[in-house]
GROMACS .gro file of C-alpha atoms in nm:
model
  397
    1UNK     CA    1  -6.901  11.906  -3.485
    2UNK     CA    2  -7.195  12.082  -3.624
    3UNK     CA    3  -7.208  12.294  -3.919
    4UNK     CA    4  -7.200  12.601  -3.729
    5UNK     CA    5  -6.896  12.618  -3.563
    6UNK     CA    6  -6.636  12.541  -3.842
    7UNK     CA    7  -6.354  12.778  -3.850
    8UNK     CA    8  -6.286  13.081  -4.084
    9UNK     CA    9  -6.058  12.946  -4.385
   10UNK     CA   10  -5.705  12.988  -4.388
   11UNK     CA   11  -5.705  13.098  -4.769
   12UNK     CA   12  -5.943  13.421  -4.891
   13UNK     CA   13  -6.292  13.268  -5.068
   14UNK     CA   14  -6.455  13.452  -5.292
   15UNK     CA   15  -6.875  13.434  -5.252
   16UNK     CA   16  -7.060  13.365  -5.579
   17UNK     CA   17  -7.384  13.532  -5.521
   18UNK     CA   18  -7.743  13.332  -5.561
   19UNK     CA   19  -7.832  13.531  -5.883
   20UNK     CA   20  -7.475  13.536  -6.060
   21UNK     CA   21  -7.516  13.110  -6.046
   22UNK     CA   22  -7.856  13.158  -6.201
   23UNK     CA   23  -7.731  13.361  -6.480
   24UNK     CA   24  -7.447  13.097  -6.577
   25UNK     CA   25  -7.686  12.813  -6.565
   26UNK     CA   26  -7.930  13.018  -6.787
   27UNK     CA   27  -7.648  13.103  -6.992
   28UNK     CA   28  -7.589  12.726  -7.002
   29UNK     CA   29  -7.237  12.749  -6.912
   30UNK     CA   30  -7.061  12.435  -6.747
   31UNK     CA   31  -7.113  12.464  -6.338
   32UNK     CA   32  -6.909  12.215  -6.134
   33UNK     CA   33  -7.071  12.234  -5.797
   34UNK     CA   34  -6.978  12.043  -5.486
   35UNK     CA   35  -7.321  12.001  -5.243
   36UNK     CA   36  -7.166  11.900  -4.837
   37UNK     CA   37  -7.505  11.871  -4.735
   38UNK     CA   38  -7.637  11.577  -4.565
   39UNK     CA   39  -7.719  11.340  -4.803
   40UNK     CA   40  -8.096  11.343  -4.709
   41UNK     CA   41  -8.101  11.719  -4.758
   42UNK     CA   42  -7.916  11.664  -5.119
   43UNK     CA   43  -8.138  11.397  -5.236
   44UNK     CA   44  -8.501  11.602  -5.123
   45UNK     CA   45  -8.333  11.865  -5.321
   46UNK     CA   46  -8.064  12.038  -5.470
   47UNK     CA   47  -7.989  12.284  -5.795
   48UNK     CA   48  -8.004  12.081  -6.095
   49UNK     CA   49  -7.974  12.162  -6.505
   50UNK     CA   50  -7.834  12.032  -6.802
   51UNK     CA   51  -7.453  12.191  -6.811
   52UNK     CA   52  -7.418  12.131  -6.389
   53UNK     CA   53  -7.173  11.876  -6.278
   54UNK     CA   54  -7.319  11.832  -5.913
   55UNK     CA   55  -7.120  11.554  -5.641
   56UNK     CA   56  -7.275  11.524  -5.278
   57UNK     CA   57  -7.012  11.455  -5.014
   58UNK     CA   58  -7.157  11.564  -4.667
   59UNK     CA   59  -6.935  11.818  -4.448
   60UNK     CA   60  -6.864  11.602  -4.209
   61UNK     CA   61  -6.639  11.368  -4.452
   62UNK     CA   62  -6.431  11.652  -4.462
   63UNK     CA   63  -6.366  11.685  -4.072
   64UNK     CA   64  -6.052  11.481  -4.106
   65UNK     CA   65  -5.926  11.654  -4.381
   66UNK     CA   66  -5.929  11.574  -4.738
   67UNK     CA   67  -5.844  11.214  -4.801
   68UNK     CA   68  -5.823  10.950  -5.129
   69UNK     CA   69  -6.152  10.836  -5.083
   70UNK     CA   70  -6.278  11.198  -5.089
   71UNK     CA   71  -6.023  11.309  -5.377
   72UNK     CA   72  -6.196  10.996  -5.584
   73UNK     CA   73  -6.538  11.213  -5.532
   74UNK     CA   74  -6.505  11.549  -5.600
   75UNK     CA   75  -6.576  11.657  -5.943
   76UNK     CA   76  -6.257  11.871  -6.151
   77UNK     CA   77  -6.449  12.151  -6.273
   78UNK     CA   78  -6.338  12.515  -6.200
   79UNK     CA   79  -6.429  12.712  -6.017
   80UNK     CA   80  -6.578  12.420  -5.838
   81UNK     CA   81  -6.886  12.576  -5.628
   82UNK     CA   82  -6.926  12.490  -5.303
   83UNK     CA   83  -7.300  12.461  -5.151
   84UNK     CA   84  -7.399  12.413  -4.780
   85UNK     CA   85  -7.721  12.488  -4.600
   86UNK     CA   86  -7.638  12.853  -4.523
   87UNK     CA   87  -7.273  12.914  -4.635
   88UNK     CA   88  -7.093  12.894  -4.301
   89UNK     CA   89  -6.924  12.522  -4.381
   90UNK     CA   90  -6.916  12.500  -4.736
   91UNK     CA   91  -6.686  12.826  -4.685
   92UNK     CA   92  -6.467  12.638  -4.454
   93UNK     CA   93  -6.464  12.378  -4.709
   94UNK     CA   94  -6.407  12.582  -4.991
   95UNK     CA   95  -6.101  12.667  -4.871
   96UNK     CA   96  -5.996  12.356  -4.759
   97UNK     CA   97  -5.942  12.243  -5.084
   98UNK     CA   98  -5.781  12.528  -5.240
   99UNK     CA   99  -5.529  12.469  -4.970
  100UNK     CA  100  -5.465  12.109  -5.016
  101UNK     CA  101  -5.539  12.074  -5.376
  102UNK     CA  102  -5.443  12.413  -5.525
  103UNK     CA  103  -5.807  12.431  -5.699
  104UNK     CA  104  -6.008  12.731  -5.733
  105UNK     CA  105  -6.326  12.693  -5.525
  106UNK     CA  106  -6.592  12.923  -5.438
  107UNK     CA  107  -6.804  13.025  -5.206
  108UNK     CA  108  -7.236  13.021  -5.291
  109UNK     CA  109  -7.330  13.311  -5.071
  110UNK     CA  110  -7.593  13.216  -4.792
  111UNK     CA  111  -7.627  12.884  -4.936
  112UNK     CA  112  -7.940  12.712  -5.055
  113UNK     CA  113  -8.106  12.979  -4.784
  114UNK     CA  114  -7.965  13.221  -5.050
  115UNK     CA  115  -8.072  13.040  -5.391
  116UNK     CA  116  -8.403  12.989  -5.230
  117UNK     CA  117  -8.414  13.346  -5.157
  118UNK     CA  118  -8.391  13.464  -5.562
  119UNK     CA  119  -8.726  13.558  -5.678
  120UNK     CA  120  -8.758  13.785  -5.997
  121UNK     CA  121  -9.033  13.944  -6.169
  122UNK     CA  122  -9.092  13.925  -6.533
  123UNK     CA  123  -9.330  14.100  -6.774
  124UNK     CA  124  -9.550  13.901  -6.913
  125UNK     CA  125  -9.579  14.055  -7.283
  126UNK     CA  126  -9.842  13.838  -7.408
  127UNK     CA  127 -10.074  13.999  -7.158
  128UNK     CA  128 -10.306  14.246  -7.400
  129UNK     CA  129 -10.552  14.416  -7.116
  130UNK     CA  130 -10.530  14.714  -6.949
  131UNK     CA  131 -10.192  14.769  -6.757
  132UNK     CA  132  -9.906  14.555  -6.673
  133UNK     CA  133  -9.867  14.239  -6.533
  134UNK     CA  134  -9.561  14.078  -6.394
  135UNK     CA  135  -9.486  13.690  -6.320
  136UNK     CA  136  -9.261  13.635  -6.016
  137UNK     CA  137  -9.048  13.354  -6.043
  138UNK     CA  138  -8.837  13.154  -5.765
  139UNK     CA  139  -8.616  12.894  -5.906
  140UNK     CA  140  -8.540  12.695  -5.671
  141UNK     CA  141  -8.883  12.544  -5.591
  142UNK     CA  142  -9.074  12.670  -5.904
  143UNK     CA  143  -9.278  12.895  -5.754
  144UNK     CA  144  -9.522  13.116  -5.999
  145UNK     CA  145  -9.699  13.435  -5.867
  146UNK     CA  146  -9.810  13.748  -6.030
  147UNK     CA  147  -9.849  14.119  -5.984
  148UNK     CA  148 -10.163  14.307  -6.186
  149UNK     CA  149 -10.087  14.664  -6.186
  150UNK     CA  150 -10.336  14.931  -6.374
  151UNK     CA  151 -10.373  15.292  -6.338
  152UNK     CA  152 -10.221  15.319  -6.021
  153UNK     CA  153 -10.381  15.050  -5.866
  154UNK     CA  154 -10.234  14.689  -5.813
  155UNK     CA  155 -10.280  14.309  -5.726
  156UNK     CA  156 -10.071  14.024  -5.636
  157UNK     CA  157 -10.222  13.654  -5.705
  158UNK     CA  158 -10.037  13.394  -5.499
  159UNK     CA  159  -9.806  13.562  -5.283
  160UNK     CA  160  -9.555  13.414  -5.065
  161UNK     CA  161  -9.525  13.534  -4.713
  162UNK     CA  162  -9.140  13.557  -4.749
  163UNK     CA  163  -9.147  13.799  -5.023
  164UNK     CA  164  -9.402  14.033  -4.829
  165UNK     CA  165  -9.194  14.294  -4.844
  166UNK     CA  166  -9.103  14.268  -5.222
  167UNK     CA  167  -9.444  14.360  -5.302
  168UNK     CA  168  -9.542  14.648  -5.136
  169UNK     CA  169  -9.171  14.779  -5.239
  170UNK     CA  170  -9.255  14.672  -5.627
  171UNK     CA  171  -9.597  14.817  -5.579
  172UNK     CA  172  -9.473  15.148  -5.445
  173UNK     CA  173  -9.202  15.202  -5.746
  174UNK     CA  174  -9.444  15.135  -6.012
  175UNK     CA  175  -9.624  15.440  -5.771
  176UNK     CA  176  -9.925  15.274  -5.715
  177UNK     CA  177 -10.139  15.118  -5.426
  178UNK     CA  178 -10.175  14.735  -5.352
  179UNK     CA  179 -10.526  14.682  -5.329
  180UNK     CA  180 -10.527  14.268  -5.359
  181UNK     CA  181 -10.386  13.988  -5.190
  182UNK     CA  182 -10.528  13.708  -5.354
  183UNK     CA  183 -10.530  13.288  -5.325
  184UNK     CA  184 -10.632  13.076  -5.579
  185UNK     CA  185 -10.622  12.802  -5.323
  186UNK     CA  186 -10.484  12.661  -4.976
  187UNK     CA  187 -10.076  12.597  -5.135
  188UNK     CA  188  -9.939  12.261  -5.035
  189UNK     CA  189  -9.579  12.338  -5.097
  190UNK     CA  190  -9.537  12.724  -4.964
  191UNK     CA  191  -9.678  12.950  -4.742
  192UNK     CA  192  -9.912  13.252  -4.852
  193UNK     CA  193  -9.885  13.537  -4.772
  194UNK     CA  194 -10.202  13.652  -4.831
  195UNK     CA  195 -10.268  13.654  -4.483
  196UNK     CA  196  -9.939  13.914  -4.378
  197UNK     CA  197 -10.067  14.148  -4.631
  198UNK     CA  198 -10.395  14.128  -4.549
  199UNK     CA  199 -10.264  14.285  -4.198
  200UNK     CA  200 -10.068  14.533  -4.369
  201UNK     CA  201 -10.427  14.665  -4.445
  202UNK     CA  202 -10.391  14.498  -4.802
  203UNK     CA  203 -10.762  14.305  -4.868
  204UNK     CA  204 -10.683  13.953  -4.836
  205UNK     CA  205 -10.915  13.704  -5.116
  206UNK     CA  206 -10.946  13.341  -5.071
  207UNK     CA  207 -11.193  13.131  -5.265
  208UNK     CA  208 -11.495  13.087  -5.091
  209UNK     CA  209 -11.499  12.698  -5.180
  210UNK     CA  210 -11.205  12.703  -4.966
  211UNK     CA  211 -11.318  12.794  -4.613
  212UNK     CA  212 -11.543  12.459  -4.567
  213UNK     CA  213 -11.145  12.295  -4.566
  214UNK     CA  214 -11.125  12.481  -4.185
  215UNK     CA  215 -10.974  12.861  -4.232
  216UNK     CA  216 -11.002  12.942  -3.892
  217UNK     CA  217 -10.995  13.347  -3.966
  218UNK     CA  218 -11.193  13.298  -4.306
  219UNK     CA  219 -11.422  13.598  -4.123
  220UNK     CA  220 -11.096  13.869  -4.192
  221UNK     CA  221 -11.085  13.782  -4.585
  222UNK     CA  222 -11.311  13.878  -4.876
  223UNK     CA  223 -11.452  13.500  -5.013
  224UNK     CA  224 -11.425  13.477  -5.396
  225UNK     CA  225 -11.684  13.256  -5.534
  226UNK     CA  226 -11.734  13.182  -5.899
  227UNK     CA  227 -11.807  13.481  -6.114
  228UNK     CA  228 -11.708  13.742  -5.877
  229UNK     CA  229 -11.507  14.043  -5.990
  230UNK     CA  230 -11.221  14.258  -5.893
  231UNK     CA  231 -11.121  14.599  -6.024
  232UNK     CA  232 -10.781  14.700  -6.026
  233UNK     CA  233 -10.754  15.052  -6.227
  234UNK     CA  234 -10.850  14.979  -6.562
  235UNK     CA  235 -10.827  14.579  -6.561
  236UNK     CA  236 -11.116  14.379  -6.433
  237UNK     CA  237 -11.006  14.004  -6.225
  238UNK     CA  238 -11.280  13.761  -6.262
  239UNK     CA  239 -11.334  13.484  -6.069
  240UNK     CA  240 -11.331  13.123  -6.237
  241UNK     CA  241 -11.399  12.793  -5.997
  242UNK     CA  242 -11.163  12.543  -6.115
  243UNK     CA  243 -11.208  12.268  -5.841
  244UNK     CA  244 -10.957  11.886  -5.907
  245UNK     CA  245 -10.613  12.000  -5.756
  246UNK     CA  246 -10.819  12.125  -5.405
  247UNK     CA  247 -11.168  12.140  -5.351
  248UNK     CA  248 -11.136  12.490  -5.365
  249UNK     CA  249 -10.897  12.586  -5.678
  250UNK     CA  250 -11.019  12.900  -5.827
  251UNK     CA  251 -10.860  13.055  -6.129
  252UNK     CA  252 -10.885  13.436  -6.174
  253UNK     CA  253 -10.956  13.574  -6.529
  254UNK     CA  254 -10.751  13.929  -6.572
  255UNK     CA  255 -10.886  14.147  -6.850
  256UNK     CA  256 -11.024  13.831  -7.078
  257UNK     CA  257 -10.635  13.808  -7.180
  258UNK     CA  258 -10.443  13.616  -6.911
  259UNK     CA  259 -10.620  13.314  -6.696
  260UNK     CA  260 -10.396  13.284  -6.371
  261UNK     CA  261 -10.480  12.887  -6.289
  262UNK     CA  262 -10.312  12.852  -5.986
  263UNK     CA  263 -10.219  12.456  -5.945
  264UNK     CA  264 -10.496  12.350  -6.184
  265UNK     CA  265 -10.288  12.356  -6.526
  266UNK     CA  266  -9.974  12.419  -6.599
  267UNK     CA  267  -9.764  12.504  -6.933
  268UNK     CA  268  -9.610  12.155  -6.911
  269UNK     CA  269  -9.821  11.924  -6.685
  270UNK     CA  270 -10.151  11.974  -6.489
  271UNK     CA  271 -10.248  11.943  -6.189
  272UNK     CA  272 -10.177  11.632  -5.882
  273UNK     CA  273 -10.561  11.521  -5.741
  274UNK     CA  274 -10.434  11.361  -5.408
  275UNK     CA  275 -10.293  11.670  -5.174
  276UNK     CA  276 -10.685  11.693  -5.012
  277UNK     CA  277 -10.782  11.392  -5.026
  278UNK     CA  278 -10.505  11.088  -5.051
  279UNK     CA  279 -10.504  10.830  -5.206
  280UNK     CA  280 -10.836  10.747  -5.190
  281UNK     CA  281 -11.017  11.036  -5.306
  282UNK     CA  282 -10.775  11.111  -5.611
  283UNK     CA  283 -10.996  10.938  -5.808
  284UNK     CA  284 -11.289  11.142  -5.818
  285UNK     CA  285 -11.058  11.474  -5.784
  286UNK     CA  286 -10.935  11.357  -6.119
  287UNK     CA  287 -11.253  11.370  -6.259
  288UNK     CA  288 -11.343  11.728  -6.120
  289UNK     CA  289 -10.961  11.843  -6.271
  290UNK     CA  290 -11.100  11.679  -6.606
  291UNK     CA  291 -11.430  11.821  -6.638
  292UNK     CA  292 -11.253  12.205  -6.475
  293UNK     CA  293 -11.031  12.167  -6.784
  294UNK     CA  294 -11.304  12.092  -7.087
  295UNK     CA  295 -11.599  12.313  -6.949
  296UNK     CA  296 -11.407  12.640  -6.792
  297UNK     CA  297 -11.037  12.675  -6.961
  298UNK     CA  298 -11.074  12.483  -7.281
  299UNK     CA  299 -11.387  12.647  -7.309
  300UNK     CA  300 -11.167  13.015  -7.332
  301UNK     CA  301 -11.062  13.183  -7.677
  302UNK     CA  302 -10.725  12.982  -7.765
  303UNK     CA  303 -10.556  13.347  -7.749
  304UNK     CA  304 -10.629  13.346  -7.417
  305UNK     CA  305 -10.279  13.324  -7.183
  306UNK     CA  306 -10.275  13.044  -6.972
  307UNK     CA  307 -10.021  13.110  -6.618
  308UNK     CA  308  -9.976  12.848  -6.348
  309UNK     CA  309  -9.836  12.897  -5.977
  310UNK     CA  310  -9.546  12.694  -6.065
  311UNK     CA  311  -9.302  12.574  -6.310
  312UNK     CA  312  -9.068  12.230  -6.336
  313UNK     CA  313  -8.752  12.161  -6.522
  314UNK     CA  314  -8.931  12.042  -6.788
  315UNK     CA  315  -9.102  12.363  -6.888
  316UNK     CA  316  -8.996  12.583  -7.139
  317UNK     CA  317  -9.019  12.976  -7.058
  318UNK     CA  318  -9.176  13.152  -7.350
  319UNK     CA  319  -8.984  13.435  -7.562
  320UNK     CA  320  -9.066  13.728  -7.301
  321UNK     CA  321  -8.896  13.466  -7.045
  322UNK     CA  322  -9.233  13.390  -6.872
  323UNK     CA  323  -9.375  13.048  -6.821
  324UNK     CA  324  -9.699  13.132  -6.980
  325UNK     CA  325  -9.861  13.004  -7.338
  326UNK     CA  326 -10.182  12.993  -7.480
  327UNK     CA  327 -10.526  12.790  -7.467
  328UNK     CA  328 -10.473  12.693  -7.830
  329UNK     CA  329 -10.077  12.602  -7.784
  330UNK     CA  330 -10.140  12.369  -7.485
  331UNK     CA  331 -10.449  12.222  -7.645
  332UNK     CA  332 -10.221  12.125  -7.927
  333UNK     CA  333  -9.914  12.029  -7.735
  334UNK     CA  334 -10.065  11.834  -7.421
  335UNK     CA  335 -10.204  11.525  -7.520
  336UNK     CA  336 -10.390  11.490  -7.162
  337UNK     CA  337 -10.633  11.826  -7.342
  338UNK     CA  338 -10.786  11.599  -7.561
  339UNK     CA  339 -10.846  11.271  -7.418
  340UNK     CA  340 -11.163  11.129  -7.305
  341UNK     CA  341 -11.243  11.156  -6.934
  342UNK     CA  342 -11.160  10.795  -6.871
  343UNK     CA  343 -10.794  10.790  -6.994
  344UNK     CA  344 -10.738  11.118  -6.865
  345UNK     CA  345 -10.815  10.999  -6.520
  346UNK     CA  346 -10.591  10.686  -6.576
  347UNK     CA  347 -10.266  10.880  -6.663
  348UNK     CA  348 -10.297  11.137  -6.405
  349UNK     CA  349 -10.314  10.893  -6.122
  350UNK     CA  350 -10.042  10.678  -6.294
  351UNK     CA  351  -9.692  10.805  -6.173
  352UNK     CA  352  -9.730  11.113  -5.954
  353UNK     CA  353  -9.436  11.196  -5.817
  354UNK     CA  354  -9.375  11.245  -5.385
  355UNK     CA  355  -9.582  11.490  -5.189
  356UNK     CA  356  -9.431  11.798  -5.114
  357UNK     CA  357  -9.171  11.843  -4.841
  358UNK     CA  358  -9.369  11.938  -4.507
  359UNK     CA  359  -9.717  11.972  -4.714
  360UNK     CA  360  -9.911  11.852  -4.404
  361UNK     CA  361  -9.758  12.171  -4.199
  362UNK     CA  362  -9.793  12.405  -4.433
  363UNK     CA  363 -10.165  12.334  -4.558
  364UNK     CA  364 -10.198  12.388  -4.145
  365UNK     CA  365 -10.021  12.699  -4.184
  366UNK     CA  366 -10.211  12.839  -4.479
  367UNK     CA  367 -10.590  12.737  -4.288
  368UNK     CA  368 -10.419  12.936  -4.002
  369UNK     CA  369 -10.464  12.624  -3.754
  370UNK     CA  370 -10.084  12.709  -3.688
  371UNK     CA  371  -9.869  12.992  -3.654
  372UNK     CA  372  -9.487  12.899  -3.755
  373UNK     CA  373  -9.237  13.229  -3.729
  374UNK     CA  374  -9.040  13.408  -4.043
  375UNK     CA  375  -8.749  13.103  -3.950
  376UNK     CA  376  -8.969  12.818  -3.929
  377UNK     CA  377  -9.183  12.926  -4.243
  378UNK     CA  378  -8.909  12.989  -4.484
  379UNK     CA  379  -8.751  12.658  -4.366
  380UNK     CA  380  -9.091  12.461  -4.423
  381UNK     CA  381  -9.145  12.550  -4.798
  382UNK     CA  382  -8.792  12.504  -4.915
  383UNK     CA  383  -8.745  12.205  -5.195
  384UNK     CA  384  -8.913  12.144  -5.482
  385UNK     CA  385  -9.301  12.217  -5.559
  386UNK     CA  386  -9.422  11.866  -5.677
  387UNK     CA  387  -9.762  12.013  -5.759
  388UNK     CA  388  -9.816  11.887  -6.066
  389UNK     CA  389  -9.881  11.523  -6.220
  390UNK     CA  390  -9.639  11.314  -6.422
  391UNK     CA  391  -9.482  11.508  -6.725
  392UNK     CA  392  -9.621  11.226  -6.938
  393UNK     CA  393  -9.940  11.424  -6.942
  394UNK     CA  394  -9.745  11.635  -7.145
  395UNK     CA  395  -9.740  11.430  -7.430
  396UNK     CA  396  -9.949  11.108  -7.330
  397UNK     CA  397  -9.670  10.857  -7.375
   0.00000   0.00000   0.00000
């Protein structure tokens, strides 16, 4: 029996919605959650925080009822949440136990589909050029992008092609015209969309340093190189070659106030060397990451805003709620800042943690060598970012 064709409960359950489960585990209130997924699909990932209670027993376990061995497993909390793929059995599930163990359980609408489907914008306040700019946040894989908007006139850095749609719809309340699509590199853990909106008419940007990796349609987008500049109303984007996550890693200076760094640095950790090149070239990526770091960020007034594509657990939103900080906070606070190039290179290529999920497929994807549907693409990107290097650059221990 698959997942798909378990039967509507006998007993009414109630659907906790994606966003209402964000806002208890932000609140830090307890959440007992039950995941049925396959234990493969649990382990690659699943939601995770410091008040959350969270037992995997797959669905099928449950196809025979609900037995000792099962009762032994599931956690006690209430309401205990119950988390499939897509909602269909952990519904069914749901309320099998309220029926055979008078608990209240409930529903998480759409699944992981649906938690992976929350993505938020956030003013960032530090942000002191002309007009507004906004961080978009997806929790579940970390995700990071951002929206410049200026005297009618707007850009989005690091889109993802399943929130398409959320940006021209942003762009057109704040009543002004999306003018940007922009990359700072080829993403190893989601799909752009860069490329949908360049078709909406929207001018798609890639770094030029890029296109040597094999963009097949690198003729349809303007090629950033190092220096270039974009004007969006009032607020000037400036190009800034960052090269040691890709070959191509640009970061994109907004107004001399915020530095959008893509995967090259982030508030807690910087960037992984090995997604280009393996193994074997990680080494001398390192070394490119290093000297990116000392001679074009570190090199930046300390006031200047520092915002990565992506966050981790171990990151610490700032008081506007944004995972941004400063040059001179992160110089002070990240150990791997200030060391020599040597030990540097040593700790970043010390414990980095797995690839990304699918990261072959979707670097294909994002070179447009292959052309997955809306299905296949949202399925490809879901899990956890793993962009970054071990947290110990953090603080060098």
């Amino acid at each position: 029996m698959s997942e798909a064709v378990f039967p509507t409960p006998q007993v009414p359950v109630e659907s906790l919605e994606p966003a209402s489960l964000k806002e208890q585990i932000e609140a830090e209130e307890p959440v007992t959650i039950l995941d049925v997924r396959a234990e493969s699909e649990f382990q690659e990932w699943h939601i995770d925080g410091e008040t959350i209670e969270i037992v995997n027993v797959p669905y099928f376990e449950f196809l025979d009822g609900v037995d000792d061995d099962i009762l032994d497993d599931i956690p006690h909390g209430e309401p205990l949440v119950v988390i499939c793929a897509k909602g269909d059995s952990s519904e069914f599930i749901a309320g099998l136990l309220m029926e055979e163990l008078d608990i209240t359980a409930v529903n998480l609408a759409e699944g992981m589909n649906g938690w992976a489907s929350i993505y938020e914008a956030v003013e960032i306040s530090s942000y002191a050029g002309a007009g507004t700019v906004y961080q978009y946040q997806r929790p579940s894989s970390g995700c990071l992008g951002y929206l410049v908007v200026s005297d009618g006139e707007a850009a989005v850095v690091d889109p993802l092609r399943a929130f398409a749609d959320r940006y021209v719809g942003d762009v057109e309340q704040a009543d002004a015209s999306l003018e940007y699509a922009i990359d700072t590199h080829v993403h190893a853990d989601h799909i752009s969309g860069v490329r949908d909106l360049n078709g909406r008419g929207v001018t798609g940007v890639i770094p030029a340093a890029a296109v040597d990796r094999g963009v097949v349609d690198a003729d349809d987008f303007v090629q950033a190189a190092d220096g270039d500049e974009f004007r969006v109303g009032e607020a000037v984007i400036e190009t800034v070659y960052t090269p040691g996550h890709t070959s191509g890693m640009t970061s994109y200076l907004v107004d001399d106030s915020l530095l959008l760094t893509g995967d090259g640095l982030f508030i807690e950790s910087v960037a992984r060397p090995d997604l280009e090149e393996g193994d074997e070239g990680a080494p001398e990526a390192a070394r490119e990451l290093y000297a990116s770091l000392q001679n074009r960020v570190l090199t930046l007034d300390d006031d200047v805003v520092v915002a990565g594509a992506h966050f981790s657990d171990a990151a610490d939103p700032a008081m506007d709620g944004t995972y941004t900080a400063s040059i001179g906070a992160l110089t002070e606070e990240m150990a791997a800042l200030s060391m020599d190039e040597a030990a540097f290179v040593d700790l970043i290529l010390s414990d980095m943690p797995p690839r990304p999920a699918n990261y072959e497929e979707i670097i294909a994807t994002n070179l447009g060598q292959q052309q997955p549907d809306d299905d296949e693409a949202f399925r490809l990107e879901l899990g956890p970012n793993n962009c970054a290097a071990s947290q110990e650059a953090l603080t060098g221990d």
